[in-house]
mmCIF file of C-alpha atoms in Angstrom:
data_model
loop_
_atom_site.group_PDB
_atom_site.id
_atom_site.type_symbol
_atom_site.label_atom_id
_atom_site.label_comp_id
_atom_site.label_asym_id
_atom_site.label_seq_id
_atom_site.Cartn_x
_atom_site.Cartn_y
_atom_site.Cartn_z
ATOM 1 C CA GLN P 1 -12.362 12.332 -7.106
ATOM 2 C CA VAL P 2 -10.553 14.735 -9.428
ATOM 3 C CA ASN P 3 -9.615 13.270 -12.791
ATOM 4 C CA ASN P 4 -5.889 12.512 -12.947
ATOM 5 C CA SER P 5 -5.322 14.710 -15.977
ATOM 6 C CA THR P 6 -2.498 17.065 -16.911
ATOM 7 C CA GLU P 7 -5.158 19.730 -17.480
ATOM 8 C CA PHE P 8 -5.746 19.840 -13.729
ATOM 9 C CA ARG P 9 -2.037 19.717 -12.943
ATOM 10 C CA ASP P 10 -1.441 22.709 -15.188
ATOM 11 C CA ILE P 11 -3.490 24.817 -12.762
ATOM 12 C CA PHE P 12 -0.442 24.888 -10.505
ATOM 13 C CA CYS P 13 2.344 27.017 -11.917
ATOM 14 C CA SER P 14 5.371 28.821 -10.520
ATOM 15 C CA PRO P 15 5.942 32.590 -10.628
ATOM 16 C CA ALA P 16 8.162 33.981 -13.372
ATOM 17 C CA GLY P 17 11.780 33.053 -12.773
ATOM 18 C CA LYS P 18 10.894 30.339 -10.270
ATOM 19 C CA ASP P 19 10.582 26.553 -10.539
ATOM 20 C CA LEU P 20 7.856 24.397 -9.032
ATOM 21 C CA ILE P 21 9.344 21.196 -7.629
ATOM 22 C CA LEU P 22 7.259 18.077 -7.019
ATOM 23 C CA ALA P 23 8.833 15.553 -4.668
ATOM 24 C CA ASP P 24 7.757 12.555 -2.642
ATOM 25 C CA TYR P 25 9.268 9.628 -0.807
ATOM 26 C CA SER P 26 10.007 6.744 -3.157
ATOM 27 C CA GLY P 27 8.092 3.646 -2.070
ATOM 28 C CA MET P 28 7.649 5.007 1.439
ATOM 29 C CA GLU P 29 4.984 2.548 2.607
ATOM 30 C CA LEU P 30 6.956 -0.428 1.294
ATOM 31 C CA ARG P 31 10.139 0.793 2.990
ATOM 32 C CA ILE P 32 8.205 1.261 6.217
ATOM 33 C CA VAL P 33 6.654 -2.201 6.168
ATOM 34 C CA ALA P 34 10.042 -3.757 5.324
ATOM 35 C CA ASN P 35 11.510 -2.162 8.456
ATOM 36 C CA ILE P 36 8.534 -2.817 10.720
ATOM 37 C CA ALA P 37 8.286 -6.469 9.639
ATOM 38 C CA LYS P 38 12.081 -6.885 9.568
ATOM 39 C CA GLU P 39 11.700 -8.528 6.156
ATOM 40 C CA GLU P 40 15.334 -9.072 5.215
ATOM 41 C CA THR P 41 14.827 -9.925 1.526
ATOM 42 C CA MET P 42 12.877 -6.714 1.018
ATOM 43 C CA LEU P 43 15.373 -4.675 3.040
ATOM 44 C CA GLU P 44 18.252 -6.088 1.010
ATOM 45 C CA ALA P 45 16.525 -5.089 -2.217
ATOM 46 C CA PHE P 46 16.253 -1.515 -0.972
ATOM 47 C CA ARG P 47 19.871 -1.485 0.205
ATOM 48 C CA ASN P 48 21.011 -2.646 -3.231
ATOM 49 C CA SER P 49 18.789 -0.069 -5.005
ATOM 50 C CA GLU P 50 16.946 -2.886 -6.776
ATOM 51 C CA ASP P 51 13.516 -2.361 -8.262
ATOM 52 C CA LEU P 52 11.300 -3.959 -5.611
ATOM 53 C CA HIS P 53 8.437 -4.847 -7.952
ATOM 54 C CA THR P 54 10.798 -6.577 -10.378
ATOM 55 C CA LYS P 55 12.534 -8.298 -7.448
ATOM 56 C CA THR P 56 9.191 -9.497 -6.116
ATOM 57 C CA ALA P 57 8.152 -10.776 -9.549
ATOM 58 C CA SER P 58 11.442 -12.615 -10.050
ATOM 59 C CA ILE P 59 10.997 -14.538 -6.787
ATOM 60 C CA LEU P 60 7.242 -15.036 -7.040
ATOM 61 C CA PHE P 61 7.338 -16.303 -10.635
ATOM 62 C CA LYS P 62 10.796 -17.906 -10.436
ATOM 63 C CA LYS P 63 12.523 -15.696 -12.993
ATOM 64 C CA ASP P 64 16.102 -14.425 -13.065
ATOM 65 C CA TYR P 65 16.151 -10.888 -11.651
ATOM 66 C CA ASP P 66 19.003 -9.524 -13.792
ATOM 67 C CA TYR P 67 17.416 -10.925 -16.945
ATOM 68 C CA MET P 68 14.066 -9.379 -16.034
ATOM 69 C CA VAL P 69 15.723 -5.987 -15.558
ATOM 70 C CA GLU P 70 17.305 -6.151 -19.001
ATOM 71 C CA VAL P 71 14.098 -7.316 -20.666
ATOM 72 C CA LEU P 72 12.064 -4.508 -19.117
ATOM 73 C CA LYS P 73 14.459 -1.933 -20.544
ATOM 74 C CA ASP P 74 13.598 -2.985 -24.098
ATOM 75 C CA SER P 75 9.936 -2.798 -25.131
ATOM 76 C CA ASP P 76 10.807 -4.658 -28.347
ATOM 77 C CA HIS P 77 12.218 -7.677 -26.505
ATOM 78 C CA ILE P 78 10.408 -10.947 -27.172
ATOM 79 C CA ASP P 79 9.754 -11.441 -23.442
ATOM 80 C CA TYR P 80 8.835 -7.821 -22.672
ATOM 81 C CA LYS P 81 5.033 -8.186 -22.580
ATOM 82 C CA GLU P 82 5.157 -11.315 -20.428
ATOM 83 C CA TYR P 83 7.636 -9.839 -17.951
ATOM 84 C CA LYS P 84 5.837 -6.501 -17.827
ATOM 85 C CA ALA P 85 2.624 -8.322 -16.909
ATOM 86 C CA LEU P 86 4.423 -10.301 -14.206
ATOM 87 C CA ARG P 87 5.925 -7.119 -12.740
ATOM 88 C CA ASN P 88 2.508 -5.464 -12.733
ATOM 89 C CA LYS P 89 1.038 -8.392 -10.810
ATOM 90 C CA ALA P 90 3.892 -8.214 -8.299
ATOM 91 C CA LYS P 91 3.401 -4.460 -7.952
ATOM 92 C CA SER P 92 -0.304 -4.966 -7.280
ATOM 93 C CA ILE P 93 0.456 -7.483 -4.538
ATOM 94 C CA ASN P 94 3.147 -5.289 -2.940
ATOM 95 C CA PHE P 95 0.754 -2.364 -2.529
ATOM 96 C CA LEU P 96 -2.227 -4.573 -1.759
ATOM 97 C CA ILE P 97 -0.445 -5.949 1.304
ATOM 98 C CA THR P 98 0.376 -2.487 2.670
ATOM 99 C CA TYR P 99 -3.252 -1.407 2.330
ATOM 100 C CA GLY P 100 -4.646 -4.522 3.975
ATOM 101 C CA GLY P 101 -6.336 -5.932 0.868
ATOM 102 C CA GLY P 102 -7.156 -9.528 0.006
ATOM 103 C CA ALA P 103 -7.739 -11.920 -2.874
ATOM 104 C CA LYS P 104 -10.878 -10.150 -4.091
ATOM 105 C CA ALA P 105 -9.121 -6.790 -4.386
ATOM 106 C CA LEU P 106 -6.130 -8.352 -6.173
ATOM 107 C CA SER P 107 -8.429 -10.264 -8.530
ATOM 108 C CA GLU P 108 -10.223 -7.092 -9.536
ATOM 109 C CA GLY P 109 -7.099 -4.929 -9.705
ATOM 110 C CA ALA P 110 -4.892 -7.348 -11.636
ATOM 111 C CA GLY P 111 -7.630 -8.863 -13.806
ATOM 112 C CA ILE P 112 -7.051 -12.437 -12.643
ATOM 113 C CA SER P 113 -9.280 -15.091 -11.077
ATOM 114 C CA LYS P 114 -9.896 -15.018 -7.349
ATOM 115 C CA GLU P 115 -8.322 -18.486 -7.069
ATOM 116 C CA GLU P 116 -5.102 -17.309 -8.745
ATOM 117 C CA ALA P 117 -5.078 -14.176 -6.610
ATOM 118 C CA LYS P 118 -5.430 -16.213 -3.423
ATOM 119 C CA ALA P 119 -2.598 -18.561 -4.468
ATOM 120 C CA LEU P 120 -0.306 -15.629 -5.310
ATOM 121 C CA ILE P 121 -0.928 -13.943 -1.967
ATOM 122 C CA GLU P 122 -0.201 -17.158 -0.058
ATOM 123 C CA SER P 123 3.022 -17.698 -2.023
ATOM 124 C CA TYR P 124 3.952 -14.057 -1.469
ATOM 125 C CA LYS P 125 3.600 -14.383 2.314
ATOM 126 C CA GLN P 126 5.155 -17.839 2.639
ATOM 127 C CA ASP P 127 7.833 -18.033 -0.053
ATOM 128 C CA VAL P 128 8.699 -14.515 -1.196
ATOM 129 C CA TYR P 129 8.596 -12.499 2.020
ATOM 130 C CA PRO P 130 8.049 -14.881 4.969
ATOM 131 C CA GLY P 131 9.038 -12.193 7.468
ATOM 132 C CA LEU P 132 6.261 -10.002 6.136
ATOM 133 C CA GLY P 133 3.870 -12.954 6.228
ATOM 134 C CA ALA P 134 4.684 -13.513 9.908
ATOM 135 C CA TYR P 135 4.170 -9.816 10.625
ATOM 136 C CA ILE P 136 0.754 -9.840 8.938
ATOM 137 C CA GLN P 137 -0.339 -12.876 10.956
ATOM 138 C CA ALA P 138 0.838 -11.296 14.212
ATOM 139 C CA GLN P 139 -0.899 -8.004 13.455
ATOM 140 C CA ASN P 140 -4.168 -9.684 12.556
ATOM 141 C CA ASN P 141 -4.099 -11.340 15.974
ATOM 142 C CA SER P 142 -3.578 -7.994 17.723
ATOM 143 C CA THR P 143 -6.300 -5.684 18.996
ATOM 144 C CA THR P 144 -4.008 -2.740 19.813
ATOM 145 C CA VAL P 145 -1.461 -1.585 17.241
ATOM 146 C CA TYR P 146 0.979 1.329 17.095
ATOM 147 C CA SER P 147 2.784 3.520 14.597
ATOM 148 C CA ALA P 148 6.583 3.801 14.838
ATOM 149 C CA LEU P 149 6.174 7.038 16.814
ATOM 150 C CA GLY P 150 3.619 5.612 19.213
ATOM 151 C CA ARG P 151 0.235 6.512 17.760
ATOM 152 C CA MET P 152 -2.212 3.808 18.787
ATOM 153 C CA ILE P 153 -5.562 2.398 17.762
ATOM 154 C CA ASN P 154 -7.567 -0.317 19.467
ATOM 155 C CA SER P 155 -9.634 -2.287 16.964
ATOM 156 C CA GLU P 156 -12.111 -3.235 19.700
ATOM 157 C CA GLU P 157 -13.016 0.437 19.992
ATOM 158 C CA VAL P 158 -13.883 0.701 16.301
ATOM 159 C CA VAL P 159 -17.234 -0.355 14.880
ATOM 160 C CA SER P 160 -17.900 -0.540 11.116
ATOM 161 C CA PHE P 161 -21.235 0.389 9.559
ATOM 162 C CA GLY P 162 -20.978 -0.265 5.826
ATOM 163 C CA LYS P 163 -19.166 2.607 4.157
ATOM 164 C CA TYR P 164 -18.326 4.463 7.346
ATOM 165 C CA THR P 165 -16.502 3.542 10.518
ATOM 166 C CA SER P 166 -17.188 5.336 13.790
ATOM 167 C CA ILE P 167 -15.518 5.481 17.162
ATOM 168 C CA LYS P 168 -17.596 4.076 20.014
ATOM 169 C CA ASN P 169 -19.102 6.379 22.629
ATOM 170 C CA ASP P 170 -19.117 9.395 20.298
ATOM 171 C CA GLU P 171 -22.258 11.086 21.637
ATOM 172 C CA LYS P 172 -21.949 13.968 19.169
ATOM 173 C CA PHE P 173 -22.262 11.721 16.138
ATOM 174 C CA SER P 174 -25.536 11.484 14.220
ATOM 175 C CA TRP P 175 -26.104 9.066 11.334
ATOM 176 C CA LYS P 176 -28.376 11.678 9.764
ATOM 177 C CA ALA P 177 -25.477 14.098 9.385
ATOM 178 C CA ASP P 178 -24.128 14.890 5.945
ATOM 179 C CA LYS P 179 -20.781 13.495 4.800
ATOM 180 C CA TYR P 180 -18.864 16.567 5.932
ATOM 181 C CA ARG P 181 -20.274 16.358 9.438
ATOM 182 C CA GLN P 182 -19.751 12.592 9.481
ATOM 183 C CA ARG P 183 -16.054 13.045 8.751
ATOM 184 C CA SER P 184 -15.806 15.810 11.352
ATOM 185 C CA HIS P 185 -17.221 13.613 14.127
ATOM 186 C CA GLY P 186 -14.521 10.982 14.327
ATOM 187 C CA LEU P 187 -15.239 8.959 11.199
ATOM 188 C CA PHE P 188 -12.935 7.207 8.800
ATOM 189 C CA SER P 189 -14.213 7.082 5.227
ATOM 190 C CA MET P 190 -12.968 3.504 4.786
ATOM 191 C CA GLY P 191 -12.623 0.692 7.303
ATOM 192 C CA GLN P 192 -9.186 -0.156 5.899
ATOM 193 C CA TYR P 193 -7.642 2.750 7.806
ATOM 194 C CA THR P 194 -8.264 0.821 11.008
ATOM 195 C CA ASN P 195 -6.873 -2.434 9.642
ATOM 196 C CA PRO P 196 -4.265 -3.749 12.139
ATOM 197 C CA VAL P 197 -1.834 -4.421 9.285
ATOM 198 C CA ASN P 198 -2.399 -1.118 7.516
ATOM 199 C CA PHE P 199 -2.570 1.269 10.462
ATOM 200 C CA PRO P 200 1.091 1.110 11.599
ATOM 201 C CA ILE P 201 2.262 1.565 7.998
ATOM 202 C CA GLN P 202 0.005 4.460 7.046
ATOM 203 C CA SER P 203 0.342 6.170 10.406
ATOM 204 C CA THR P 204 4.120 5.943 10.347
ATOM 205 C CA GLY P 205 4.115 7.369 6.827
ATOM 206 C CA SER P 206 1.942 10.225 8.034
ATOM 207 C CA ASP P 207 4.291 10.811 10.982
ATOM 208 C CA ILE P 208 7.284 11.002 8.631
ATOM 209 C CA VAL P 209 5.605 13.538 6.355
ATOM 210 C CA LYS P 210 4.494 15.684 9.319
ATOM 211 C CA LEU P 211 8.024 15.691 10.724
ATOM 212 C CA ALA P 212 9.421 16.645 7.320
ATOM 213 C CA LEU P 213 6.961 19.526 7.034
#
């Protein structure tokens, strides 16, 4: 993985008299999952142009949203460090859910105990965004899932072998192949891409970008 350094970014430059514009979709995966799951609280936050991570933190940790917003604007505020930490935890959970992660991943990413991580995830799914919690449960009980534009994957046709995941009945595939050949013969580098919760979100995001291009 390339180091996320400005030295590498500086490689890309625009011709004289031109500007190089970097653009992406703000919170695309979270907007997608809000629509797919029909999670009204999350949808309302987007409609009102609220900061979703702050909104999530305010509900999850029972804080006043407007007060949190004001505190996070002022790094010298007495509550800034506490509220910043709470927002970071909420942000970790928001993205964790879209990528199909669990308590272990949250524990490691947020620097909290596995027990606290598990409790936060349960509260997130039951109290903060119950519509999303219901969607996750339904997806985990499904073997065939679809993107918004109809791309499909059947989890029964996917077999995981440690780091790599292969499609059944791929006669061309050889486990002795190098990584390049492995990826070129129907492999996913991580099993999470076939997760029934993650697949519709990531695939729909990919569909949107392809249509835009």
